[in-house]
PDB file of C-alpha atoms in Angstrom:
ATOM      1  CA  ILE A   7       7.228  18.563 -10.508  1.00 54.00           C
ATOM      2  CA  THR A   8       9.157  16.250 -12.828  1.00 66.00           C
ATOM      3  CA  ILE A   9       9.635  12.507 -12.766  1.00 65.00           C
ATOM      4  CA  THR A  10      13.432  13.108 -11.888  1.00 65.00           C
ATOM      5  CA  ASP A  11      12.349  15.428  -9.151  1.00 65.00           C
ATOM      6  CA  PHE A  12       9.922  12.883  -7.692  1.00 59.00           C
ATOM      7  CA  ILE A  13      12.303  10.122  -7.720  1.00 61.00           C
ATOM      8  CA  ASN A  14      15.048  12.260  -6.167  1.00 62.00           C
ATOM      9  CA  ARG A  15      12.959  14.273  -3.676  1.00 61.00           C
ATOM     10  CA  CYS A  16      10.189  11.876  -2.871  1.00 59.00           C
ATOM     11  CA  ALA A  17      10.683   8.295  -3.720  1.00 59.00           C
ATOM     12  CA  PHE A  18      14.577   8.050  -3.045  1.00 61.00           C
ATOM     13  CA  PRO A  19      15.668  11.190  -0.964  1.00 63.00           C
ATOM     14  CA  ASP A  20      18.718   9.572   0.069  1.00 69.00           C
ATOM     15  CA  LEU A  21      20.666   7.404  -2.374  1.00 70.00           C
ATOM     16  CA  SER A  22      23.357   6.239  -0.144  1.00 76.00           C
ATOM     17  CA  ASP A  23      23.467   2.745   0.965  1.00 79.00           C
ATOM     18  CA  ALA A  24      22.368   3.368   4.387  1.00 83.00           C
ATOM     19  CA  GLY A  25      19.489   5.465   2.925  1.00 80.00           C
ATOM     20  CA  LEU A  26      18.405   2.986   0.243  1.00 77.00           C
ATOM     21  CA  ARG A  27      18.494   0.052   2.895  1.00 82.00           C
ATOM     22  CA  LYS A  28      16.168   2.338   5.420  1.00 84.00           C
ATOM     23  CA  GLY A  29      13.780   2.969   2.588  1.00 79.00           C
ATOM     24  CA  TYR A  30      13.566  -0.812   1.775  1.00 80.00           C
ATOM     25  CA  GLU A  31      13.041  -1.745   5.347  1.00 83.00           C
ATOM     26  CA  GLU A  32      10.428   1.216   5.783  1.00 81.00           C
ATOM     27  CA  HIS A  33       8.597  -0.210   2.436  1.00 75.00           C
ATOM     28  CA  ASN A  34       8.598  -3.713   3.785  1.00 76.00           C
ATOM     29  CA  VAL A  35       7.075  -2.627   7.227  1.00 78.00           C
ATOM     30  CA  ARG A  36       4.442  -0.501   5.370  1.00 74.00           C
ATOM     31  CA  MET A  37       3.570  -3.643   3.299  1.00 73.00           C
ATOM     32  CA  GLU A  38       3.319  -6.018   6.379  1.00 71.00           C
ATOM     33  CA  ARG A  39       0.564  -3.552   7.862  1.00 70.00           C
ATOM     34  CA  GLU A  40      -1.465  -3.701   4.658  1.00 67.00           C
ATOM     35  CA  GLU A  41      -4.376  -6.033   4.558  1.00 69.00           C
ATOM     36  CA  GLY A  42      -4.135  -8.731   1.807  1.00 69.00           C
ATOM     37  CA  VAL A  43      -0.621  -8.353   1.449  1.00 71.00           C
ATOM     38  CA  VAL A  44       1.167 -11.816   1.689  1.00 72.00           C
ATOM     39  CA  MET A  45       4.777 -11.871   2.735  1.00 73.00           C
ATOM     40  CA  LEU A  46       6.429 -15.018   1.144  1.00 77.00           C
ATOM     41  CA  ARG A  47       9.961 -15.883   2.229  1.00 79.00           C
ATOM     42  CA  THR A  48      10.977 -18.446  -0.245  1.00 78.00           C
ATOM     43  CA  ARG A  49      13.714 -19.986   2.195  1.00 81.00           C
ATOM     44  CA  ASP A  50      10.847 -21.310   3.998  1.00 86.00           C
ATOM     45  CA  GLY A  51       9.911 -23.674   1.222  1.00 86.00           C
ATOM     46  CA  TRP A  52       6.795 -25.561   0.908  1.00 89.00           C
ATOM     47  CA  ARG A  53       5.936 -24.860   4.526  1.00 88.00           C
ATOM     48  CA  GLY A  54       5.705 -21.016   3.777  1.00 86.00           C
ATOM     49  CA  LEU A  55       3.903 -21.235   0.602  1.00 85.00           C
ATOM     50  CA  CYS A  56       1.417 -23.948   1.795  1.00 86.00           C
ATOM     51  CA  SER A  57       0.662 -22.036   5.098  1.00 84.00           C
ATOM     52  CA  VAL A  58      -0.090 -18.911   2.841  1.00 78.00           C
ATOM     53  CA  LEU A  59      -2.127 -20.995   0.363  1.00 81.00           C
ATOM     54  CA  GLU A  60      -3.721 -22.942   3.485  1.00 84.00           C
ATOM     55  CA  CYS A  61      -3.062 -26.459   1.872  1.00 87.00           C
ATOM     56  CA  ASP A  62      -1.217 -29.591   2.843  1.00 91.00           C
ATOM     57  CA  VAL A  63       2.679 -29.650   2.195  1.00 90.00           C
ATOM     58  CA  PRO A  64       3.407 -31.893  -0.736  1.00 89.00           C
ATOM     59  CA  VAL A  65       5.461 -35.150   0.399  1.00 90.00           C
ATOM     60  CA  GLY A  66       8.129 -36.112  -1.794  1.00 91.00           C
ATOM     61  CA  VAL A  67       8.195 -33.184  -4.169  1.00 89.00           C
ATOM     62  CA  PRO A  68      11.267 -30.994  -3.762  1.00 87.00           C
ATOM     63  CA  TYR A  69      10.531 -27.164  -3.510  1.00 85.00           C
ATOM     64  CA  PRO A  70      11.573 -25.722  -6.836  1.00 81.00           C
ATOM     65  CA  ARG A  71      14.860 -23.549  -6.527  1.00 73.00           C
ATOM     66  CA  LEU A  72      15.471 -22.358 -10.000  1.00 72.00           C
ATOM     67  CA  ASN A  73      17.256 -19.252  -9.145  1.00 70.00           C
ATOM     68  CA  SER A  74      19.541 -20.674  -6.535  1.00 69.00           C
ATOM     69  CA  HIS A  75      22.916 -18.969  -5.931  1.00 72.00           C
ATOM     70  CA  SER A  76      24.681 -22.187  -7.271  1.00 75.00           C
ATOM     71  CA  SER A  77      22.371 -22.302 -10.330  1.00 73.00           C
ATOM     72  CA  VAL A  78      22.940 -18.744 -11.107  1.00 73.00           C
ATOM     73  CA  LEU A  79      26.648 -18.980 -10.763  1.00 77.00           C
ATOM     74  CA  ARG A  80      27.096 -22.159 -12.609  1.00 77.00           C
ATOM     75  CA  ASN A  81      25.058 -20.723 -15.607  1.00 77.00           C
ATOM     76  CA  HIS A  82      27.125 -17.492 -15.386  1.00 79.00           C
ATOM     77  CA  VAL A  83      30.374 -19.664 -15.571  1.00 81.00           C
ATOM     78  CA  VAL A  84      29.131 -21.501 -18.590  1.00 81.00           C
ATOM     79  CA  ARG A  85      28.293 -18.520 -20.439  1.00 84.00           C
ATOM     80  CA  SER A  86      31.595 -16.998 -19.649  1.00 85.00           C
ATOM     81  CA  VAL A  87      33.556 -19.819 -20.728  1.00 83.00           C
ATOM     82  CA  VAL A  88      31.427 -20.518 -23.997  1.00 83.00           C
ATOM     83  CA  LYS A  89      32.151 -16.736 -24.753  1.00 84.00           C
ATOM     84  CA  CYS A  90      35.921 -16.966 -24.165  1.00 81.00           C
ATOM     85  CA  VAL A  91      35.992 -20.057 -26.352  1.00 80.00           C
ATOM     86  CA  VAL A  92      34.221 -18.572 -29.377  1.00 78.00           C
ATOM     87  CA  LYS A  93      35.858 -15.166 -28.802  1.00 79.00           C
ATOM     88  CA  TRP A  94      39.454 -16.659 -28.271  1.00 79.00           C
ATOM     89  CA  TYR A  95      39.458 -19.933 -30.022  1.00 80.00           C
ATOM     90  CA  LEU A  96      36.886 -20.419 -32.523  1.00 82.00           C
ATOM     91  CA  LEU A  97      36.750 -17.102 -34.172  1.00 82.00           C
ATOM     92  CA  PRO A  98      40.469 -16.842 -34.818  1.00 83.00           C
ATOM     93  CA  LEU A  99      40.642 -20.271 -35.989  1.00 83.00           C
ATOM     94  CA  ALA A 100      37.575 -19.526 -38.547  1.00 83.00           C
ATOM     95  CA  LEU A 101      39.373 -16.368 -39.573  1.00 83.00           C
ATOM     96  CA  CYS A 102      42.626 -18.384 -40.160  1.00 84.00           C
ATOM     97  CA  MET A 103      40.632 -20.880 -42.174  1.00 83.00           C
ATOM     98  CA  LEU A 104      39.114 -18.336 -44.257  1.00 83.00           C
ATOM     99  CA  ALA A 105      42.294 -16.523 -45.006  1.00 85.00           C
ATOM    100  CA  MET A 106      43.856 -19.846 -46.009  1.00 85.00           C
ATOM    101  CA  CYS A 107      40.949 -20.468 -48.327  1.00 81.00           C
ATOM    102  CA  THR A 108      41.366 -17.140 -50.282  1.00 69.00           C
TER     103      THR A 108
END
């Protein structure tokens, strides 16, 4: 059996949206049954993490949210704007200046 056959027939026999969703949910059910596997939901914040680690919840310390939707979106927008400015403004300007100097 090749790796491609394994992926297509064994690991992901149904690549439709419904099939992938079903496989994902079945995987999560199997993981929850495993002993020693910790299911941590980041939306629970410090309470979820500290209950897993069996420690006190920090007071006055915000839970880190480095990959929040807003920060990812903001970073994407900033990168897109910078790329457009360089591509459509600075690069043509530099080429015009270079053409004027020669």
